[in-house]
PDB file of C-alpha atoms in Angstrom:
ATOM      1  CA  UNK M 121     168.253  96.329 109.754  1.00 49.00           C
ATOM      2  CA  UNK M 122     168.477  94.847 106.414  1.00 53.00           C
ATOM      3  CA  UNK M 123     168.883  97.847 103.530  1.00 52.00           C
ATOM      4  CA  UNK M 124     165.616  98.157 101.068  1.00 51.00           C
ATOM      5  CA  UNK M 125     163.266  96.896 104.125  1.00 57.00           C
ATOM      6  CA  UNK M 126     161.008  98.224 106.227  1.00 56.00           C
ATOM      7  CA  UNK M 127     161.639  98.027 110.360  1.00 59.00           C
ATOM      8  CA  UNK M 128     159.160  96.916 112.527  1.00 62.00           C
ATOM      9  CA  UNK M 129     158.583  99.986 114.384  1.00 66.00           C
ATOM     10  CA  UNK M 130     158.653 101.829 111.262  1.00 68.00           C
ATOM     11  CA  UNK M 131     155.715  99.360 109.788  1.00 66.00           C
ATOM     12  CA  UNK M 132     153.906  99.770 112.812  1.00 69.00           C
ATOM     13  CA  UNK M 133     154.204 103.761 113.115  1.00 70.00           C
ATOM     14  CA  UNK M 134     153.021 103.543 109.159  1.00 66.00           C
ATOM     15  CA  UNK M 135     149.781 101.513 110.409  1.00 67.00           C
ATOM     16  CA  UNK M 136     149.158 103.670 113.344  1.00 66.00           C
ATOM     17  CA  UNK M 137     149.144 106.856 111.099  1.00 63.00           C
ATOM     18  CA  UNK M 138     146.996 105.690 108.362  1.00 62.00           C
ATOM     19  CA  UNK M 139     144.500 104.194 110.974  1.00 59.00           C
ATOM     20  CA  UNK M 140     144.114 106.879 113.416  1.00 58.00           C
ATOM     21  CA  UNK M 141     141.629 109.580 111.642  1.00 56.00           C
ATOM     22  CA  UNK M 142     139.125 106.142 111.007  1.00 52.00           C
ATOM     23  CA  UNK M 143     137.989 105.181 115.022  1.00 51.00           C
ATOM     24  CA  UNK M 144     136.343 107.912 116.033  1.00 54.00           C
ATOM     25  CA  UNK M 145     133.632 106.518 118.992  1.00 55.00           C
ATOM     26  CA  UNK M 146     130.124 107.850 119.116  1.00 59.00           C
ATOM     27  CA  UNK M 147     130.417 110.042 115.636  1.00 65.00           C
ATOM     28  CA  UNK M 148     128.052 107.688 113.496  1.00 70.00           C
ATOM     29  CA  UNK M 149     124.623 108.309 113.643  1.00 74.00           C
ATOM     30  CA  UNK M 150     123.160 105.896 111.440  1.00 78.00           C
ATOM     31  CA  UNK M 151     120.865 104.065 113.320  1.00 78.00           C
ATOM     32  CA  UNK M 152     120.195 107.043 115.566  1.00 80.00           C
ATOM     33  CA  UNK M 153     116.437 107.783 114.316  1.00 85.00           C
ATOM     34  CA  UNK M 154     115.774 103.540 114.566  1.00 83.00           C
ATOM     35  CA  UNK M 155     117.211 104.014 117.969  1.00 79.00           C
ATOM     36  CA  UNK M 156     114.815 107.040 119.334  1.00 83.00           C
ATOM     37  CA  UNK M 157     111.618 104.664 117.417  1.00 86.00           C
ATOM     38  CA  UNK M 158     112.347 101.636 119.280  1.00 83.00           C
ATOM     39  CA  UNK M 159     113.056 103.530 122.866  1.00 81.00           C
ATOM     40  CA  UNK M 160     109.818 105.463 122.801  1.00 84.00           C
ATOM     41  CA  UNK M 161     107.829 102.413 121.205  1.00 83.00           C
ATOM     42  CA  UNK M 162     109.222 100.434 124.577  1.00 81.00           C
ATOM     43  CA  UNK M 163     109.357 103.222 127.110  1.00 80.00           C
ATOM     44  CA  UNK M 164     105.512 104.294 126.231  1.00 82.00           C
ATOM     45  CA  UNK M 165     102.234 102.036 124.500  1.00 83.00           C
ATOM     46  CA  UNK M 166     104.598  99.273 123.760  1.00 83.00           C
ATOM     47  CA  UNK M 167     106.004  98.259 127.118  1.00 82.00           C
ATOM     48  CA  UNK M 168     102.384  99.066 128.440  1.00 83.00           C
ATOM     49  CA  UNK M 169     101.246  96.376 126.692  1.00 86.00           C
ATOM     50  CA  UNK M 170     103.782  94.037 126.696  1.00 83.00           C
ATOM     51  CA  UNK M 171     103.376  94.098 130.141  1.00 82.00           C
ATOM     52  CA  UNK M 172      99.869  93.816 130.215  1.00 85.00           C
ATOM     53  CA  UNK M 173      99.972  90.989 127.683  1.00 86.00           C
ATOM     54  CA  UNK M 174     102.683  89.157 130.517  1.00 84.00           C
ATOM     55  CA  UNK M 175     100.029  89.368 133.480  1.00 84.00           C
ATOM     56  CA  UNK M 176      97.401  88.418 131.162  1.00 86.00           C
ATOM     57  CA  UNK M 177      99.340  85.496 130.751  1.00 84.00           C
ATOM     58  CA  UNK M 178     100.073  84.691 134.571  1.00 82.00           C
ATOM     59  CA  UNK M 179      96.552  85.305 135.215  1.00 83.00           C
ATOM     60  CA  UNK M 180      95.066  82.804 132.577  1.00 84.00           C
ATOM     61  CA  UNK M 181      97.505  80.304 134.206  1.00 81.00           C
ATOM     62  CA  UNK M 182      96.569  80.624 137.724  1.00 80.00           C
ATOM     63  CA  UNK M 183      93.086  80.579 136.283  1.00 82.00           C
ATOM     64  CA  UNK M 184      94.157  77.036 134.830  1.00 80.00           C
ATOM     65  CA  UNK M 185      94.511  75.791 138.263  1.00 79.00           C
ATOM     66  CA  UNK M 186      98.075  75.479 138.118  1.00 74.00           C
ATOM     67  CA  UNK M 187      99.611  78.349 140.603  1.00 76.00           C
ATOM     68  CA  UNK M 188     103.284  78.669 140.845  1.00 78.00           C
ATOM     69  CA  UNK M 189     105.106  81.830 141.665  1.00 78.00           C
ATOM     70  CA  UNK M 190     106.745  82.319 137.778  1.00 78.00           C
ATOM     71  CA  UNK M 191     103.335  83.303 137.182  1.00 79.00           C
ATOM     72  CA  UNK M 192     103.525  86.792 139.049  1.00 79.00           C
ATOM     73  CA  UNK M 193     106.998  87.122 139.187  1.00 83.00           C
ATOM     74  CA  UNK M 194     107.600  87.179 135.188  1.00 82.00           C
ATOM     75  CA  UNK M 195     104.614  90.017 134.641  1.00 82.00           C
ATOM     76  CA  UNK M 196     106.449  91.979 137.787  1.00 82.00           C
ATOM     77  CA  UNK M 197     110.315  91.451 136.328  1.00 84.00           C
ATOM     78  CA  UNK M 198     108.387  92.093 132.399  1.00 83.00           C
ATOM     79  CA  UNK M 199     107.058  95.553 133.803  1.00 80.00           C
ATOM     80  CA  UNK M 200     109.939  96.031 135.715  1.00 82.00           C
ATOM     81  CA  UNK M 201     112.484  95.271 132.657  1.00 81.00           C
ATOM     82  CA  UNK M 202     110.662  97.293 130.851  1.00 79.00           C
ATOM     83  CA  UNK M 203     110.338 100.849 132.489  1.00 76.00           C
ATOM     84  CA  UNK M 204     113.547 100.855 134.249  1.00 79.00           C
ATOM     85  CA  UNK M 205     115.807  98.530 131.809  1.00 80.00           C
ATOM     86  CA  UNK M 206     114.963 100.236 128.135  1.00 78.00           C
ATOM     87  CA  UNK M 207     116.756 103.311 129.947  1.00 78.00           C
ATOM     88  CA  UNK M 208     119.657 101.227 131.046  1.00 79.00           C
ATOM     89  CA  UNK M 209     120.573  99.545 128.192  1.00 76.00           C
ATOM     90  CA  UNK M 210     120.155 102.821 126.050  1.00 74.00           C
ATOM     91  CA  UNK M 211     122.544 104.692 128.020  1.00 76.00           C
ATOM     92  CA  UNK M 212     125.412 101.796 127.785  1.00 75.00           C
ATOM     93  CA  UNK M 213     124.918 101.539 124.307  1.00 70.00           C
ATOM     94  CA  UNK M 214     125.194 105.313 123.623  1.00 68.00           C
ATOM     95  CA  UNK M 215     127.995 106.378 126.045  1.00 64.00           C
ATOM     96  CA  UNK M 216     130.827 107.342 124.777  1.00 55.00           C
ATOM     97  CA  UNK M 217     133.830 105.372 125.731  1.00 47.00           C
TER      98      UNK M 217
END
């Protein structure tokens, strides 16, 4: 080690100390009230009638005279998506790791 420098385990040990107190997972709450908003909008009235809007949609198509199965599927997988999915993706993005 070269006098008047700094060792690479020392630099490193430096880093790791001044770092540590700043990652601490699942302690912000900033977007917390957006969060509960959004998942209730989805999860009640909202997904209800984005749903609705999705067979509304397949129904005006198969009223065209073009049938194909996208056009029941996609309402289904929409209402699906929506009651059991909003859940899903909420709990990944709030668990703590």
């Amino acid at each position: 080690m070269v006098p008047g420098k700094i060792g690479d385990g020392a630099l490193v040990a430096l880093i790791a100390a001044l770092g540590a107190t700043a990652a601490m997972a699942g302690a912000d709450a900033t977007f917390a009230p957006a969060l509960t908003v959004f998942t209730d909008y989805l999860e009640g009235t909202g997904g209800a009638i984005i749903t609705v809007l999705s067979l509304a949609g397949g129904i005006i198509g198969m009223a065209s005279g073009r049938f194909s199965l996208g056009q029941i599927a996609v309402p289904v997988g929409v209402g699906i998506g929506v009651g059991t999915g909003v859940p899903i993706v909420t709990a990944a993005v709030t668990a703590v790791i």
